[in-house]
């Protein structure tokens, strides 16, 4: 339990800390909050917000939407992708306004919930993207290229084949990434400046709900107990968090540093 946080946040964190198999190591926090590393952490965070929205968009397109709605999801994401990957501001004027009119294909009972939850999640992640972008601008931090960490890629490598099992695994991984993000925001908050701390804490509530939504969806799709599969990915995640990592990223492992004892 993070005792440096107000009680209302501790209540949000409690189930997350119970779910995850380890807390963020102190060595990662100490390294991440060094003033020279904050720009990297913020830019990687910006990538994470877009990736969270893109992953939700992928699930919508792959498992629930008709062709027209699929296009709308891509159109919704495009200005954000232009902004981050192509440094184009032209299409970015209308922040987060292209929420698609969704039409379902298929009639699985979980599809409606998937659409409902993932559209809301996309909306929130893209709002977070806007917020991180504004923080970078306020701090005059110029975007520089940041490669993806090993974290999500390694978990995604173990997704099972098969339509339904694959979807269940993707949802479980989504839940774990959201839960870890939440835990890391809380871990960072007491060690960064006041305005960044306030921002990180403001994210806790939505990220906590995102992890619950993913897990509930996985359970609904599976129609059978998923605890073994959840435990498998949680074990893998713990290894990624607690093993040495050459690159500092928002979800990286223990920093490998020559100047750290
Ligand atoms: Fe987010
Ligand atoms: Fe999230």
Coordinates of C-alpha atoms and ligand atoms in Angstrom, one line a residue:
X1 CA 0.0 0.0 0.0
X2 CA 1.3 3.4 -1.0
X3 CA 0.9 5.3 2.3
X4 CA 2.0 8.6 0.8
X5 CA -1.3 8.9 -1.1
X6 CA -4.6 10.2 0.2
X7 CA -7.1 7.6 1.3
X8 CA -9.5 8.0 -1.7
X9 CA -6.6 6.9 -4.0
X10 CA -5.6 4.1 -1.8
X11 CA -9.1 2.6 -2.1
X12 CA -8.7 2.7 -5.9
X13 CA -5.3 1.1 -5.7
X14 CA -6.0 -1.7 -3.3
X15 CA -7.5 -4.1 -5.8
X16 CA -4.8 -3.3 -8.3
X17 CA -2.0 -4.0 -5.8
X18 CA -3.8 -7.2 -4.9
X19 CA -4.0 -8.2 -8.6
X20 CA -0.4 -7.4 -9.7
X21 CA 2.2 -9.9 -8.5
X22 CA 4.8 -7.2 -7.5
X23 CA 5.0 -3.5 -6.9
X24 CA 7.1 -1.2 -9.1
X25 CA 10.7 -1.6 -7.9
X26 CA 12.2 1.4 -6.1
X27 CA 15.2 1.4 -8.6
X28 CA 12.8 2.1 -11.5
X29 CA 11.1 5.0 -9.6
X30 CA 14.4 6.5 -8.6
X31 CA 15.6 6.4 -12.2
X32 CA 12.4 7.5 -13.8
X33 CA 12.0 10.7 -11.7
X34 CA 15.5 12.0 -12.4
X35 CA 14.9 15.4 -14.0
X36 CA 16.9 14.4 -17.1
X37 CA 14.6 11.4 -17.5
X38 CA 11.2 13.1 -17.2
X39 CA 11.0 14.1 -20.9
X40 CA 11.5 10.5 -21.9
X41 CA 8.9 9.2 -19.4
X42 CA 6.4 11.8 -20.7
X43 CA 7.0 11.1 -24.3
X44 CA 6.8 7.4 -23.8
X45 CA 3.6 8.0 -21.8
X46 CA 2.2 9.9 -24.8
X47 CA 2.9 6.8 -26.9
X48 CA 1.2 4.6 -24.3
X49 CA -1.9 6.7 -24.4
X50 CA -2.2 6.4 -28.2
X51 CA -1.3 2.7 -28.1
X52 CA -4.1 2.2 -25.5
X53 CA -6.6 3.8 -27.9
X54 CA -5.2 2.0 -30.9
X55 CA -5.4 -1.4 -29.1
X56 CA -9.1 -0.7 -28.2
X57 CA -9.7 0.3 -31.8
X58 CA -8.1 -2.9 -33.1
X59 CA -10.3 -5.0 -30.8
X60 CA -13.4 -3.1 -32.1
X61 CA -12.4 -3.6 -35.7
X62 CA -11.4 -7.2 -35.4
X63 CA -14.2 -8.5 -33.2
X64 CA -17.2 -6.2 -33.4
X65 CA -17.7 -3.7 -36.1
X66 CA -19.1 -3.6 -39.6
X67 CA -17.0 -2.1 -42.4
X68 CA -18.3 1.4 -42.2
X69 CA -17.7 1.7 -38.5
X70 CA -14.2 0.2 -38.9
X71 CA -13.4 3.1 -41.2
X72 CA -14.7 5.6 -38.7
X73 CA -12.5 4.2 -36.0
X74 CA -9.5 4.6 -38.2
X75 CA -10.5 8.2 -39.0
X76 CA -10.9 8.9 -35.3
X77 CA -7.3 7.8 -34.6
X78 CA -5.7 9.4 -37.7
X79 CA -5.2 13.0 -36.4
X80 CA -3.5 11.6 -33.2
X81 CA -1.2 9.3 -35.3
X82 CA -0.4 12.2 -37.6
X83 CA 0.5 14.3 -34.6
X84 CA 2.8 11.8 -32.9
X85 CA 4.3 9.8 -35.8
X86 CA 4.3 12.3 -38.6
X87 CA 4.5 15.6 -36.6
X88 CA 1.6 16.9 -38.6
X89 CA -0.7 19.3 -36.8
X90 CA -3.0 20.0 -39.8
X91 CA -5.8 17.5 -38.9
X92 CA -5.5 17.9 -35.2
X93 CA -7.7 20.9 -34.8
X94 CA -10.8 19.0 -33.7
X95 CA -9.7 17.3 -30.6
X96 CA -11.5 14.0 -29.9
X97 CA -14.6 14.8 -31.8
X98 CA -14.8 11.9 -34.3
X99 CA -16.5 9.5 -32.0
X100 CA -17.9 6.9 -34.6
X101 CA -21.5 6.0 -35.0
X102 CA -21.0 2.3 -34.2
X103 CA -22.8 -0.5 -35.9
X104 CA -22.3 -4.1 -34.8
X105 CA -21.7 -7.1 -37.0
X106 CA -22.5 -10.5 -35.5
X107 CA -24.7 -11.1 -32.5
X108 CA -22.5 -12.5 -29.7
X109 CA -23.8 -11.2 -26.4
X110 CA -20.3 -9.8 -25.5
X111 CA -20.0 -7.7 -28.6
X112 CA -22.3 -5.0 -27.4
X113 CA -20.3 -4.7 -24.2
X114 CA -17.1 -4.7 -26.1
X115 CA -18.2 -1.8 -28.2
X116 CA -19.6 0.1 -25.3
X117 CA -16.5 -0.2 -23.1
X118 CA -13.9 0.1 -25.9
X119 CA -15.4 3.3 -27.4
X120 CA -15.5 4.9 -24.0
X121 CA -11.9 3.7 -23.4
X122 CA -10.7 5.2 -26.7
X123 CA -12.4 8.5 -25.9
X124 CA -10.6 8.6 -22.5
X125 CA -7.2 7.5 -23.8
X126 CA -7.3 10.1 -26.5
X127 CA -8.2 12.7 -23.9
X128 CA -5.2 11.6 -21.9
X129 CA -3.1 11.9 -25.0
X130 CA -4.3 15.5 -25.4
X131 CA -3.4 16.1 -21.7
X132 CA 0.1 14.7 -22.0
X133 CA 0.6 16.6 -25.2
X134 CA -0.3 19.9 -23.5
X135 CA 2.1 19.1 -20.6
X136 CA 4.9 18.5 -23.1
X137 CA 4.1 21.9 -24.7
X138 CA 3.9 23.7 -21.4
X139 CA 7.3 22.3 -20.5
X140 CA 8.8 23.1 -23.9
X141 CA 9.7 19.4 -24.4
X142 CA 10.2 18.6 -28.0
X143 CA 9.1 15.2 -29.2
X144 CA 12.0 12.8 -30.0
X145 CA 11.7 9.3 -31.2
X146 CA 11.1 6.7 -28.5
X147 CA 11.1 3.0 -29.4
X148 CA 8.5 0.7 -27.8
X149 CA 9.5 -1.1 -24.7
X150 CA 9.7 -4.9 -24.5
X151 CA 6.8 -5.0 -22.1
X152 CA 3.6 -5.3 -24.1
X153 CA 5.3 -7.0 -27.0
X154 CA 6.6 -9.8 -24.8
X155 CA 3.1 -10.5 -23.4
X156 CA 1.4 -10.3 -26.8
X157 CA 3.8 -12.9 -28.1
X158 CA 2.1 -15.5 -25.9
X159 CA -1.4 -14.9 -27.1
X160 CA -3.1 -18.2 -28.1
X161 CA -4.3 -18.8 -31.6
X162 CA -8.0 -19.2 -32.2
X163 CA -10.6 -16.5 -32.4
X164 CA -12.0 -16.7 -28.9
X165 CA -8.9 -17.8 -27.0
X166 CA -6.9 -15.0 -28.8
X167 CA -9.5 -12.4 -27.8
X168 CA -9.5 -13.6 -24.2
X169 CA -5.7 -13.3 -23.9
X170 CA -5.7 -9.9 -25.5
X171 CA -8.3 -8.7 -23.0
X172 CA -6.3 -10.1 -20.1
X173 CA -3.1 -8.4 -21.3
X174 CA -5.1 -5.2 -21.7
X175 CA -6.3 -5.4 -18.1
X176 CA -2.8 -6.0 -16.8
X177 CA -1.2 -3.1 -18.7
X178 CA -4.0 -0.8 -17.4
X179 CA -3.5 -2.0 -13.9
X180 CA 0.3 -1.6 -14.1
X181 CA -0.1 1.9 -15.5
X182 CA -2.4 2.8 -12.6
X183 CA 0.1 1.4 -10.1
X184 CA 3.0 3.3 -11.7
X185 CA 1.2 6.6 -11.8
X186 CA 0.6 6.2 -8.0
X187 CA 4.2 5.2 -7.5
X188 CA 5.5 8.2 -9.4
X189 CA 3.2 10.8 -7.9
X190 CA 5.0 11.3 -4.6
X191 CA 8.3 11.9 -6.3
X192 CA 7.5 14.3 -9.1
X193 CA 6.6 18.1 -9.1
X194 CA 3.2 19.1 -7.8
X195 CA 1.5 19.7 -11.2
X196 CA 2.7 16.4 -12.6
X197 CA 1.7 14.6 -9.4
X198 CA -1.8 16.1 -9.7
X199 CA -2.0 14.9 -13.3
X200 CA -0.8 11.4 -12.5
X201 CA -3.3 11.1 -9.7
X202 CA -6.1 12.4 -11.9
X203 CA -5.4 9.4 -14.3
X204 CA -5.8 6.8 -11.5
X205 CA -9.6 6.7 -11.6
X206 CA -10.0 6.1 -15.3
X207 CA -7.1 3.6 -15.6
X208 CA -8.5 1.6 -12.6
X209 CA -11.9 1.3 -14.4
X210 CA -10.2 0.3 -17.6
X211 CA -8.5 -2.6 -16.0
X212 CA -11.8 -3.8 -14.5
X213 CA -13.6 -3.4 -17.9
X214 CA -11.0 -5.5 -19.7
X215 CA -11.1 -8.2 -17.1
X216 CA -14.9 -8.3 -17.0
X217 CA -15.0 -8.6 -20.8
X218 CA -12.4 -11.4 -20.8
X219 CA -14.6 -13.2 -18.3
X220 CA -17.7 -12.7 -20.3
X221 CA -16.2 -13.9 -23.5
X222 CA -14.7 -16.9 -21.9
X223 CA -17.8 -18.2 -20.1
X224 CA -15.5 -20.2 -18.0
X225 CA -12.9 -19.5 -15.3
X226 CA -10.0 -17.5 -16.6
X227 CA -8.0 -17.3 -13.4
X228 CA -5.3 -19.7 -14.6
X229 CA -4.7 -17.6 -17.8
X230 CA -4.8 -14.4 -15.8
X231 CA -2.2 -15.9 -13.4
X232 CA 0.0 -16.9 -16.3
X233 CA 0.2 -13.4 -17.7
X234 CA 0.6 -11.8 -14.3
X235 CA 3.6 -14.1 -13.7
X236 CA 5.1 -13.1 -17.0
X237 CA 4.4 -9.4 -16.2
X238 CA 6.2 -9.7 -12.9
X239 CA 9.3 -11.1 -14.7
X240 CA 9.3 -8.1 -17.1
X241 CA 8.9 -5.6 -14.2
X242 CA 11.6 -7.2 -12.0
X243 CA 14.2 -8.2 -14.5
X244 CA 17.0 -5.9 -15.8
X245 CA 16.1 -3.7 -18.7
X246 CA 18.5 -1.7 -20.9
X247 CA 15.9 0.9 -21.8
X248 CA 14.0 3.2 -19.5
X249 CA 10.3 3.4 -20.5
X250 CA 7.0 3.8 -18.6
X251 CA 6.6 0.1 -18.3
X252 CA 10.3 -1.0 -18.3
X253 CA 12.0 -3.3 -15.8
X254 CA 14.9 -2.7 -13.5
X255 CA 17.2 -0.1 -15.0
X256 CA 20.7 -1.3 -15.9
X257 CA 23.0 1.6 -15.1
X258 CA 26.7 1.8 -14.6
X259 CA 26.3 4.7 -12.1
X260 CA 23.7 3.0 -9.9
X261 CA 24.8 0.7 -7.1
Ligands
LIG1 FE1 -4.8 6.5 -20.3
LIG2 FE1 -6.3 3.3 -19.7

